[in-house]
Structure formats: structure tokens, C-alpha cells
Amino acid sequence: MQWRNVTVFLAGKCLRMATLLTALCLLSFFLLRLSPIDPVQAYVGADMLQVGPEQRARIAEYWGLDKPPVEQFLHWASAVVRGDFGTSMIFRRPVLSVIGERFGASLFLMGAAWLLSGLVGFTLGVIAGMRRDTWVDRMIKWYCCTLASTPTFWLGLLVLTVFAVWLGWFPVGMGVPAGLLAHEVTLGDRLHHLVLPVLTLSVLGVANVALHTREKLIDVLASDYVLFARARGEAGMTLFWRHGFRNVVLPALTLQFASFSELFGGAVLAEQVFSYPGLGQTIVEAGLRGDVPLLLGVVLFSALFVFSGNLIADLLYRIVDPRIREGAGV
Amino acid sequence: MNGSQFDMAAERPGRPLTGGICQPGFHRRHRMAGMVLLSALLLAGIVAGGILLGDSRVATHLDIRNAAPSLEYPFGTDWLGRDMLARTLKGLTLSLAIGLITATASVGIALVLGLMAATLGKTVDSCISWLIDLFLSLPHLVTIILISFSLGGGVKGVIVGVALTHWPSLARIIRAEILQLRSAEFVLTSRKLGRSRWWVATRHMLPHLVPQLYVGFVLLFPHAILHEAGVTFLGFGLSPQQPAIGIILSEAMRYLSAGIWWLAFFPGLSLLIMVRAFDVLGDNLRRLIDPHSAHE
């Protein structure tokens, strides 16, 4: 009974996602078509003077750019349905393989930052909530509010200046050491290059979760059952573990999953600062150099990424939370 | 947490006055008014500085290039000998203007769509909620890059991009608020008394929406400014000739490894302080004006 409900819910969500993705395909395709940046020009780039009008026409024909936009869209869309996103103009490789490779690098970065910011943010929120209106609470609140107005890329630049340029502890950017062949790069090298971007992203990601957890915990602590528990003499960590933790952890977890969109945005900026070869840097390159197929691919992929985060958040509520589970089961 | 239940009960209605500045004659409201004044002065100073400082300070002076921060050049100079303080102030003024335009536009879009969703029936409502989902399904930065790309970059691209990405959450709030208001007793009574829809909307509903719109604006503004700076930093926004914080920081990136840290440090810090000042201004002003918290 209960699982059937979850399945129905899941199917509804996926259907909605399908309509959204279709609209997104249409919208982004025609948005990009609207662009004054000429894709042939972008493709030719610096060789502008050596490419004559006939060659331009040939290139346009090769990419299918001489056909009417609707026909182009149908051509592209039917290819996408078959799993073919076309060829990236910058990398001269299939879009999907570029995205796959870059997303692998981004996944490390985003995953580590996500985990770290979640854990630290939750802990800070709990501390602030338990010690409400003390100096610890005010410090944490002030810190979180300041973080909310800090530009990600500026923090990245600061971290880079202090730890890479002045102290020299970490390399200045890039995903792997320069001048090494792919098989010579060790896991340690990769981790070494990952530390600063992860630090930047997780320092900023803390604010949201911490403030939210603090509010929730204050609500819980004001409830009647906590009042009763206090009357029985419970206090401190025991009180928190028995009555606070389970009520607070689920909203925090949901919030973390629902924040995939901000995580992606932060990663785009952080990857740019640290020249980290991830998906974020790819979309910037594709946009700046007019690589339409790659740009479309990354846009659709980021939509899928955000959607799966939101879906997990919804499912968590349905499956983990006994109140909603029971309610849905009736 | 060691407080007894009585402390908690006492805390419930409003936060107790805390801190050492609570001497007689110096109330919370005074302190808030002081903060408002201070932030307003800071913002006014930034704008005045940005407008009044002549172009001579941002002209090229090759004899003083890469000067470290000093009394004459508090933010130092860049590789062309331009005064970073003047560039930062001009950049902040531009950011402030773009932030105001985009946040206002976003609030406007949110108001119109929220209103339509709440009043024009079920079909329009589900269409708009689908539209909201569509805009929330992409990371903001990706949407802005997409829109900016399709408009060919520049100021126009950034303004349209940022304005079009920040309305969805506010539109949801406004829709919920109006739905709640429509079944409120004073609205129903007024309708029964034969008032027109227009009368009800402007006399009874709008005053309730104004605080929501204001709070929405205050919350949107920092996001708008930071996104503008971010997109410009990535290279999609304002052109390199314009004095924008994003441009300054992306140029600074090239000089970081040479140890010229002041190119990035001060402009970014100023941006942070400006956004914070606006936050403080908006939040305190709201609490001073809003009747719900005016008694504090």
C-alpha cells in the first residue's frame, strides 16, 4: 500500500520533469538561436581571415546551420532522444563524453563540499540553537549572515592568495599537476588540488543549513514534550539526543538535497577561480566560445542534476518521516 | 539550555533585551535607527564617491603602477597605475544601480504572476506554478549564462538575466498570501457590503502585500548584486571597459601569483560590506516600520 503510493508519487514527479525538460529543450534551443553570436564565426575563431565565404557556407551546411530553425530543432531533439547530443565544437568530441568526463571531476568537488558543509552547518546550527541568545549563538548567526553576502569567487581568490601564494601549501589551481601524463597522476595529487576549492565551497555552503537548523531546533525546544522532558530533569546533550536530533536532522538533510542548484552555481564560480576542469568550467568555456551543442548539453544536464536533488529531498520526507509516511498510507 | 521553563515562557513573545548598550535612554529602537542611519550614510557615501570622483584617478599613470596600499592610494593601484579606490567605488555604484533595477523588476514580475495565479482561476494557476518550476529547475547561474548568451552579453544581458531568475520564490509567497487574504473575514465582509473587486484589491489586499513585497525586495537585492558580479566575473556580463567589481576581480586573478593581493582583496571586501550594509538597512527599517515588531 505504502510503496504503491511512493511509486505513484514518483511517476507523477517524473512526468512533470519530462514536461519541464521538453520545455527547457525548446526554450534553451531557441534562446541560443536568438544569440547574435554567429556559431560559424565562433567555430572559425582566429582563422577568420583564411576562411572564405564558400568555406563558411560549407561549415554552416556541415553543422546544419543553413536549415530553418524548426527543422534544426527537430533534428537536434530527435538526436537527443536517441542519446546523441551532437559534437562539441571546442573539444571536437561527442558532447556526452565531454560532460561525463567533466562531471566526474565536478562530482568529487561538489560531493566533498556538500558533505562537509552539511556536517559543519548542522553542528553549528545545533550549537547555536541549544545556546540560544548567548555569545556563541550571536557569533554563529553573525558569521552565517556575513557569509550570505560574500561573493564565492572573492572568497576563492582570498583562499588562493593565502594558502597557495603566500604559504605555498597548495597548488595554484588546476585539477592535476601540470606536465604529468594522465597515468602518472596519483590520487594524492588529485586530493591535493581539491582541498582549496572544496574549502571555499563548503565555507559558504554552511550558512543556509546552520540558520535553518537553528530555527528548527528553537521550535522543537519550545514544544510541550521538551518542556515535559525538562520538568523530568533532562538537560543538555541527553535532551538533544532524545528529543531534538531526530526532529532536526530530517529537515537539514532535505534542505541539503534541495540545495543542489546553489551547489552547482557555487561550483561554476569556484571552478573558474581555481581553473578546476569540471562541469562548471565547461559551461563557461562553451558559453564564451559559442559552443552551442555543448552549452545545451550542460544546461540539460544541470537541470537533471537539480531535479534528482529535489526528488531525493521529496522522497526522504515520504520514506523516512513516519508522520508523512503514515498519512500517505491511509 | 539550562534555563528553566519559566525563562522559556518569558522568552516566547519577544526576544529579551540583551547586551550592554541597554542603558536607560538608549533603547533597541534607538540602536536600530542608528544602524539604519549608519548604513544609509555608507551607501550614500559609496554612490557619492562613485559619481564625484573624476576620471583622472582612473586614468593611466604608468609611473605609479602596482603601488601597494598607502595613505594616498588606500586600495593601491593596478598595473596601469589606476587608483583602485576610485575604480572600486565606481564599480560599486554600477552594481548598486543594476541591483536596484533587477530587484525591482523581479519583484514586479513576482507581483504580477502571483496576482494572476491567485485570481485568474485554476488553469492559469497551474500554468504559472509550472512556469515557476521551470525557472527553479536550473541553477540561477546557468539560467543567467543562457539568457546573457542569447542576448549577446553586455549590461542588457545581465539585467534581463538576473531579473528573470529571481522572481519564482517570491511569486509563490505572494500567491499564497493572496489566497489567504481572499478568504479573510474583512475581505469577505467588504465584498458582501458591495464593494467592487478593485476596491477590495487596492484598499484591503494591497496594504497586506506591501510588507511582503518589501521583504522580498530586501532579500532579492544581495542575490541580484552577487549574481551580477559573478556573471561578470565569468566573462558574460559587462564589458571590460566598464568599471565593474566582477571585471576588477577577474583581472586581479591574473596578478595573484605575482603577490599583488590588494587588487582582489579590497574591491571584494567593499562589495561584501556594501551588500551587508544594505541588508542591515533593509532589515532594521522593516522592523521599525512593521507594526508587528514596532513595540520592541
PDB file of C-alpha atoms in Angstrom, chain A residues 185-320:
ATOM      1  CA  VAL A 185      48.730  11.381 -11.619  1.00  0.00           C
ATOM      2  CA  THR A 186      48.131   9.801  -8.257  1.00  0.00           C
ATOM      3  CA  LEU A 187      45.055  10.024  -6.071  1.00  0.00           C
ATOM      4  CA  GLY A 188      47.094  12.094  -3.626  1.00  0.00           C
ATOM      5  CA  ASP A 189      47.785  14.682  -6.330  1.00  0.00           C
ATOM      6  CA  ARG A 190      44.102  14.955  -7.112  1.00  0.00           C
ATOM      7  CA  LEU A 191      43.160  15.360  -3.463  1.00  0.00           C
ATOM      8  CA  HIS A 192      45.879  17.956  -3.015  1.00  0.00           C
ATOM      9  CA  HIS A 193      44.374  20.003  -5.831  1.00  0.00           C
ATOM     10  CA  LEU A 194      40.882  19.520  -4.476  1.00  0.00           C
ATOM     11  CA  VAL A 195      41.428  20.937  -0.984  1.00  0.00           C
ATOM     12  CA  LEU A 196      41.159  24.665  -1.705  1.00  0.00           C
ATOM     13  CA  PRO A 197      38.062  24.600  -3.955  1.00  0.00           C
ATOM     14  CA  VAL A 198      36.294  22.300  -1.500  1.00  0.00           C
ATOM     15  CA  LEU A 199      37.244  24.599   1.356  1.00  0.00           C
ATOM     16  CA  THR A 200      35.831  27.619  -0.484  1.00  0.00           C
ATOM     17  CA  LEU A 201      32.584  25.929  -1.398  1.00  0.00           C
ATOM     18  CA  SER A 202      31.934  24.380   1.987  1.00  0.00           C
ATOM     19  CA  VAL A 203      32.723  27.521   3.977  1.00  0.00           C
ATOM     20  CA  LEU A 204      29.978  29.261   2.014  1.00  0.00           C
ATOM     21  CA  GLY A 205      27.519  26.354   1.996  1.00  0.00           C
ATOM     22  CA  VAL A 206      27.369  26.248   5.785  1.00  0.00           C
ATOM     23  CA  ALA A 207      25.183  29.335   6.264  1.00  0.00           C
ATOM     24  CA  ASN A 208      21.864  28.074   4.958  1.00  0.00           C
ATOM     25  CA  VAL A 209      21.839  24.771   6.771  1.00  0.00           C
ATOM     26  CA  ALA A 210      23.078  26.266  10.030  1.00  0.00           C
ATOM     27  CA  LEU A 211      20.438  29.008  10.198  1.00  0.00           C
ATOM     28  CA  HIS A 212      17.666  26.611   9.238  1.00  0.00           C
ATOM     29  CA  THR A 213      18.691  24.008  11.803  1.00  0.00           C
ATOM     30  CA  ARG A 214      18.903  26.698  14.470  1.00  0.00           C
ATOM     31  CA  GLU A 215      15.325  27.856  13.781  1.00  0.00           C
ATOM     32  CA  LYS A 216      14.003  24.288  13.769  1.00  0.00           C
ATOM     33  CA  LEU A 217      15.782  23.394  16.986  1.00  0.00           C
ATOM     34  CA  ILE A 218      14.427  26.501  18.713  1.00  0.00           C
ATOM     35  CA  ASP A 219      10.922  25.469  17.615  1.00  0.00           C
ATOM     36  CA  VAL A 220      11.449  21.961  18.943  1.00  0.00           C
ATOM     37  CA  LEU A 221      12.852  23.229  22.239  1.00  0.00           C
ATOM     38  CA  ALA A 222       9.758  25.393  22.712  1.00  0.00           C
ATOM     39  CA  SER A 223       7.414  22.408  22.330  1.00  0.00           C
ATOM     40  CA  ASP A 224       5.403  20.826  25.120  1.00  0.00           C
ATOM     41  CA  TYR A 225       7.223  17.499  25.070  1.00  0.00           C
ATOM     42  CA  VAL A 226      10.559  19.222  25.602  1.00  0.00           C
ATOM     43  CA  LEU A 227       9.014  21.218  28.417  1.00  0.00           C
ATOM     44  CA  PHE A 228       7.875  17.951  29.973  1.00  0.00           C
ATOM     45  CA  ALA A 229      11.297  16.395  29.446  1.00  0.00           C
ATOM     46  CA  ARG A 230      12.916  19.348  31.157  1.00  0.00           C
ATOM     47  CA  ALA A 231      10.468  19.000  34.004  1.00  0.00           C
ATOM     48  CA  ARG A 232      11.651  15.396  34.392  1.00  0.00           C
ATOM     49  CA  GLY A 233      15.159  16.756  34.729  1.00  0.00           C
ATOM     50  CA  GLU A 234      16.627  16.084  31.325  1.00  0.00           C
ATOM     51  CA  ALA A 235      19.083  18.683  30.095  1.00  0.00           C
ATOM     52  CA  GLY A 236      21.999  19.236  27.793  1.00  0.00           C
ATOM     53  CA  MET A 237      23.134  16.590  25.349  1.00  0.00           C
ATOM     54  CA  THR A 238      20.731  13.920  26.626  1.00  0.00           C
ATOM     55  CA  LEU A 239      17.812  16.203  25.936  1.00  0.00           C
ATOM     56  CA  PHE A 240      19.130  16.951  22.479  1.00  0.00           C
ATOM     57  CA  TRP A 241      19.811  13.332  21.521  1.00  0.00           C
ATOM     58  CA  ARG A 242      16.479  12.087  22.796  1.00  0.00           C
ATOM     59  CA  HIS A 243      14.160  14.827  21.599  1.00  0.00           C
ATOM     60  CA  GLY A 244      15.980  17.232  19.326  1.00  0.00           C
ATOM     61  CA  PHE A 245      18.200  15.247  16.987  1.00  0.00           C
ATOM     62  CA  ARG A 246      15.657  13.232  15.039  1.00  0.00           C
ATOM     63  CA  ASN A 247      13.361  16.204  14.610  1.00  0.00           C
ATOM     64  CA  VAL A 248      16.104  18.414  13.313  1.00  0.00           C
ATOM     65  CA  VAL A 249      18.165  16.098  11.146  1.00  0.00           C
ATOM     66  CA  LEU A 250      15.500  15.359   8.556  1.00  0.00           C
ATOM     67  CA  PRO A 251      14.782  18.991   7.595  1.00  0.00           C
ATOM     68  CA  ALA A 252      18.524  19.632   7.437  1.00  0.00           C
ATOM     69  CA  LEU A 253      19.052  16.630   5.177  1.00  0.00           C
ATOM     70  CA  THR A 254      16.177  17.671   2.942  1.00  0.00           C
ATOM     71  CA  LEU A 255      17.494  21.194   2.728  1.00  0.00           C
ATOM     72  CA  GLN A 256      20.933  19.883   1.758  1.00  0.00           C
ATOM     73  CA  PHE A 257      19.454  17.814  -1.062  1.00  0.00           C
ATOM     74  CA  ALA A 258      17.264  20.680  -2.230  1.00  0.00           C
ATOM     75  CA  SER A 259      20.298  22.963  -2.408  1.00  0.00           C
ATOM     76  CA  PHE A 260      21.865  21.171  -5.394  1.00  0.00           C
ATOM     77  CA  SER A 261      21.058  24.180  -7.513  1.00  0.00           C
ATOM     78  CA  GLU A 262      23.097  26.582  -5.377  1.00  0.00           C
ATOM     79  CA  LEU A 263      25.838  23.971  -5.086  1.00  0.00           C
ATOM     80  CA  PHE A 264      26.100  23.833  -8.867  1.00  0.00           C
ATOM     81  CA  GLY A 265      26.162  27.631  -9.142  1.00  0.00           C
ATOM     82  CA  GLY A 266      28.882  27.835  -6.499  1.00  0.00           C
ATOM     83  CA  ALA A 267      30.877  25.139  -8.252  1.00  0.00           C
ATOM     84  CA  VAL A 268      30.778  27.087 -11.534  1.00  0.00           C
ATOM     85  CA  LEU A 269      32.386  30.084  -9.837  1.00  0.00           C
ATOM     86  CA  ALA A 270      34.836  28.093  -7.733  1.00  0.00           C
ATOM     87  CA  GLU A 271      35.993  26.040 -10.711  1.00  0.00           C
ATOM     88  CA  GLN A 272      36.608  29.226 -12.654  1.00  0.00           C
ATOM     89  CA  VAL A 273      38.739  30.699  -9.847  1.00  0.00           C
ATOM     90  CA  PHE A 274      40.781  27.534  -9.345  1.00  0.00           C
ATOM     91  CA  SER A 275      40.851  26.569 -13.059  1.00  0.00           C
ATOM     92  CA  TYR A 276      39.482  23.226 -11.961  1.00  0.00           C
ATOM     93  CA  PRO A 277      38.485  21.196 -15.036  1.00  0.00           C
ATOM     94  CA  GLY A 278      34.888  20.445 -14.043  1.00  0.00           C
ATOM     95  CA  LEU A 279      31.442  20.874 -15.495  1.00  0.00           C
ATOM     96  CA  GLY A 280      31.200  24.484 -14.316  1.00  0.00           C
ATOM     97  CA  GLN A 281      34.286  25.488 -16.205  1.00  0.00           C
ATOM     98  CA  THR A 282      32.955  23.639 -19.241  1.00  0.00           C
ATOM     99  CA  ILE A 283      29.727  25.657 -19.357  1.00  0.00           C
ATOM    100  CA  VAL A 284      31.691  28.909 -19.060  1.00  0.00           C
ATOM    101  CA  GLU A 285      34.001  27.889 -21.893  1.00  0.00           C
ATOM    102  CA  ALA A 286      31.105  26.724 -24.031  1.00  0.00           C
ATOM    103  CA  GLY A 287      29.246  29.986 -23.442  1.00  0.00           C
ATOM    104  CA  LEU A 288      32.206  32.247 -24.084  1.00  0.00           C
ATOM    105  CA  ARG A 289      33.292  30.448 -27.223  1.00  0.00           C
ATOM    106  CA  GLY A 290      29.841  29.889 -28.675  1.00  0.00           C
ATOM    107  CA  ASP A 291      29.824  26.098 -28.494  1.00  0.00           C
ATOM    108  CA  VAL A 292      26.049  25.672 -28.759  1.00  0.00           C
ATOM    109  CA  PRO A 293      25.789  21.830 -28.633  1.00  0.00           C
ATOM    110  CA  LEU A 294      27.940  21.632 -25.518  1.00  0.00           C
ATOM    111  CA  LEU A 295      26.104  24.522 -23.845  1.00  0.00           C
ATOM    112  CA  LEU A 296      22.739  22.852 -24.495  1.00  0.00           C
ATOM    113  CA  GLY A 297      24.057  19.572 -23.174  1.00  0.00           C
ATOM    114  CA  VAL A 298      25.347  21.066 -19.935  1.00  0.00           C
ATOM    115  CA  VAL A 299      22.129  23.068 -19.427  1.00  0.00           C
ATOM    116  CA  LEU A 300      20.007  19.927 -19.722  1.00  0.00           C
ATOM    117  CA  PHE A 301      22.402  18.001 -17.548  1.00  0.00           C
ATOM    118  CA  SER A 302      22.327  20.624 -14.792  1.00  0.00           C
ATOM    119  CA  ALA A 303      18.517  20.539 -14.886  1.00  0.00           C
ATOM    120  CA  LEU A 304      18.633  16.758 -14.375  1.00  0.00           C
ATOM    121  CA  PHE A 305      21.100  17.228 -11.539  1.00  0.00           C
ATOM    122  CA  VAL A 306      18.877  19.741  -9.734  1.00  0.00           C
ATOM    123  CA  PHE A 307      15.827  17.580 -10.347  1.00  0.00           C
ATOM    124  CA  SER A 308      17.400  14.488  -8.807  1.00  0.00           C
ATOM    125  CA  GLY A 309      18.356  16.504  -5.731  1.00  0.00           C
ATOM    126  CA  ASN A 310      14.794  17.757  -5.298  1.00  0.00           C
ATOM    127  CA  LEU A 311      13.400  14.287  -5.919  1.00  0.00           C
ATOM    128  CA  ILE A 312      15.632  12.776  -3.236  1.00  0.00           C
ATOM    129  CA  ALA A 313      14.538  15.530  -0.838  1.00  0.00           C
ATOM    130  CA  ASP A 314      10.858  14.758  -1.503  1.00  0.00           C
ATOM    131  CA  LEU A 315      11.366  11.019  -1.205  1.00  0.00           C
ATOM    132  CA  LEU A 316      13.298  11.411   2.033  1.00  0.00           C
ATOM    133  CA  TYR A 317      10.310  13.124   3.544  1.00  0.00           C
ATOM    134  CA  ARG A 318       7.966  10.415   2.325  1.00  0.00           C
ATOM    135  CA  ILE A 319      10.036   7.397   3.235  1.00  0.00           C
ATOM    136  CA  VAL A 320      11.933   8.463   6.308  1.00  0.00           C
TER     137      VAL A 320
END
